[in-house]
C-alpha atoms as one frame of an Amber mdcrd trajectory, in Angstrom:
protein
   3.538  34.866 -12.911   1.260  32.832 -14.494   3.668  29.863 -13.942   4.372
  30.714 -10.428   1.499  30.032  -9.759   1.044  26.349 -10.840   4.627  25.692
  -9.591   3.488  26.417  -5.812   0.035  25.472  -6.329   1.662  22.307  -7.032
   3.756  21.700  -4.900   1.389  22.632  -2.161  -0.599  20.133  -3.203   2.073
  17.636  -3.731   2.898  18.409   0.354  -0.279  17.748   1.763  -0.662  14.339
  -0.035   3.077  13.361   1.756   1.376  14.856   4.855  -1.970  12.418   4.487
   0.069   9.383   3.301   2.621   9.138   7.075  -0.205  10.506   9.562  -1.660
   7.649  11.678  -4.449   5.728   8.588  -8.011   6.405   7.431  -9.934   4.580
   4.978 -10.202   7.475   2.730  -6.766   7.106   2.493  -6.904   3.360   1.571
  -9.034   3.866  -1.690  -6.542   6.624  -2.495  -4.087   4.416  -2.856  -5.880
   1.080  -3.522  -7.654   3.154  -6.319  -5.275   5.066  -8.264  -6.765   7.829
  -6.728  -3.531   9.300  -5.147  -0.874   8.170  -8.503  -2.999  10.744 -10.435
  -3.310  13.518  -7.858   0.312  13.193  -7.312   1.110  13.013 -11.267  -0.922
  15.848 -11.472   0.773  17.500  -9.188   4.927  16.079 -10.131   3.427  18.134
 -13.515   2.084  21.481 -12.178   6.081  21.482 -10.456   7.332  21.089 -13.754
   8.850  17.848 -12.402   8.202  15.838 -15.164  11.241  13.413 -14.771   9.107
  11.417 -11.308   6.938  10.055 -13.568   8.090   6.511 -14.191   9.387   5.583
 -10.477   6.556   6.975  -9.215   4.048   4.592 -11.014   6.499   1.795  -9.641
   6.091   3.022  -6.386   2.121   3.360  -6.516   1.715  -0.149  -8.244   1.817
  -2.709  -5.238  -1.333  -0.982  -4.568  -3.514  -0.769  -7.470  -6.504  -2.668
  -6.916  -6.081  -4.192  -3.278  -8.820  -5.051  -1.200  -9.392  -1.175   0.564
  -9.774  -2.540   3.921  -6.898  -5.044   3.800  -4.940  -2.178   3.156  -6.456
  -0.322   6.055  -5.416  -2.806   8.165  -1.924  -3.297   6.839  -1.206   0.502
   7.321  -2.670   1.015  10.895  -0.695  -2.469  12.098   2.184  -0.955   9.527
   1.772   3.326  11.134   1.670   1.737  14.481   4.624  -0.850  14.322   7.002
   1.533  12.795   6.445   5.112  14.769   4.250   3.990  18.148   5.875   1.214
  19.517   5.560   1.586  23.131   8.620   3.159  25.370  11.930   4.073  24.451
  12.597   0.910  21.769  11.093   3.508  18.507  12.267   2.244  15.535  11.485
   4.998  13.401  10.340   7.950  15.341   8.730  10.109  13.466   9.249  13.579
  15.335  12.061  15.624  14.236  13.088  15.951  17.748  12.813  12.346  19.015
  14.312  11.749  15.143  17.442  13.665  15.647  18.215  12.948  19.188  18.653
   9.026  18.735  20.601   9.925  15.123  22.367  12.410  16.715  24.202   8.805
  19.474  23.032  11.238  22.385  22.424   9.025  25.460  19.162   8.863  27.079
  15.564   8.893  26.776  14.289  11.732  23.957  11.541  14.942  24.778   8.576
  14.612  22.411   7.479  17.699  24.511   9.079  20.901  25.412  12.361  20.181
  23.772  13.657  23.076  21.580  13.468  21.649  18.470   9.571  20.936  18.815
   9.327  24.465  20.420  10.696  26.184  17.363   8.666  24.187  15.212   5.816
  25.998  17.137   7.563  29.351  16.573   7.456  28.713  13.247   3.836  28.213
  12.519   2.344  30.747  15.330   4.370  33.347  13.563   2.858  32.126  10.459
  -0.705  31.790  12.025  -1.409  28.394  11.731  -1.017  24.987  14.260  -1.559
  21.649  14.612  -5.619  20.967  15.713  -4.177  18.890  17.755  -0.647  20.844
  19.021  -1.808  20.686  23.003  -2.195  16.608  23.015   0.580  15.771  19.599
   4.320  16.721  19.274   3.789  19.820  16.278   7.144  18.171  14.912   6.021
  14.996  13.679   6.456  14.254   9.789   2.732  14.772   8.406   2.502  18.057
  10.477   5.846  19.602   9.172   4.284  18.546   5.453   0.966  19.846   6.085
   2.945  23.052   7.141   5.123  23.109   4.031   1.392  22.519   2.407  -0.209
  25.663   4.380   3.431  27.837   3.268   3.490  26.890   0.036  -0.377  28.056
  -0.350  -0.058  31.371   1.050   2.737  32.531  -1.794  -0.028  31.057  -4.658
  -2.553  33.331  -2.453  -0.819  35.780  -2.712   0.551  35.232  -6.382  -3.235
  34.971  -8.137  -4.310  38.503  -5.551  -0.970  39.791  -7.326   0.661  40.123
  -3.743   3.957  40.234  -4.128   5.627  41.207  -2.116   3.702  38.892   0.031
   4.669  36.004  -1.965   7.990  36.688  -1.304   7.892  36.917   2.460   5.878
  33.598   2.119   8.197  32.351  -0.283  11.085  33.783   3.330   8.982  31.943
   5.451   9.567  28.730   3.228  12.805  28.661   3.176  13.493  29.367   7.115
  11.203  26.692   7.273  13.004  23.855   5.295  16.915  24.947   6.054  16.392
  25.259   9.559  13.730  21.898   9.834  12.633  20.151   7.645  14.959  18.885
   5.822  17.559  18.096   8.311  15.636  15.243   9.100  12.859  14.564   6.801
  15.220  13.304   3.725  16.358  10.933   6.757  12.833   9.873   7.865  11.897
   8.298   4.431  15.749   6.599   4.251  15.113   4.867   8.242  11.186   4.094
   7.069  12.126   2.824   3.977  14.871   0.384   5.818  12.808  -0.432   8.442
   9.557  -1.351   6.426  10.216  -3.631   4.546  11.602  -6.014   6.848   8.240
  -5.598   8.856   5.504  -8.971   7.311   2.533  -6.225   7.969   2.913  -2.198
   6.860   6.082  -2.989   4.041   3.961  -0.853   2.004   5.659   2.136   4.103
   8.996   1.082   1.743   6.834   2.334  -1.567   5.189   5.550   0.713   8.539
   6.219   1.730   9.804   6.144  -1.538   7.823   8.493  -2.588   8.460  11.212
   0.001  11.636  11.011  -0.777  10.785  12.015  -4.938   8.516  14.520  -2.513
  11.408  16.260  -1.094  13.395  16.390  -3.909  10.811  18.590  -5.705  10.803
  20.682  -2.819  14.463  21.028  -2.129  14.636  22.262  -5.416  11.742  24.413
  -5.476  13.433  25.746  -2.978  17.313  25.676  -4.098  15.413  27.973  -7.064
  13.971  29.976  -4.769  17.635  30.896  -2.707  18.292  32.988  -6.384
């Protein structure tokens, strides 16, 4: 019980950190990256989740952030975020929303839809059935990378809460929600989103930091995927 609880807590925290890495950058994020808190927190999360082999690649990915001026880093992150994910019109280097990302990846013609697409509607269904929606769901698509990662964090948090309170049946139900959301949505595009971000950010004059952040995101998704596989047994 204690080991399962620790894993769930570690994965919940890990997914929440990943959500913060890809949402629009804040001063708090820049400070955590430059001060080393983000690296330390994630190392602890990976340890809790039993992914002890992630330490070296995590430290390598975060090494370029250490001791940078937080204000300069924030400016570079915000420019990079805008260039990668928020370009005007349909010519977005990397769509940060599941529906248009998959639309482009599938090679479909025309302009992708941000709202009311089948994928976006189904993401909202998963969230509503779990009793949670993003605060900005009316103005921002719910199927963003940061929203889906935050939702995974919420689901793992509910598993942890149920285990802590000895509610095994509820823990199993929340575990089932995690597996279904991963199978139907997160695994379908988030690993490819990270790879595409590495590719796109590597060519930026500012905002190249997102290549390193996406490497971290890939490590987190690997840990989540391994946990999902264990939950199928």
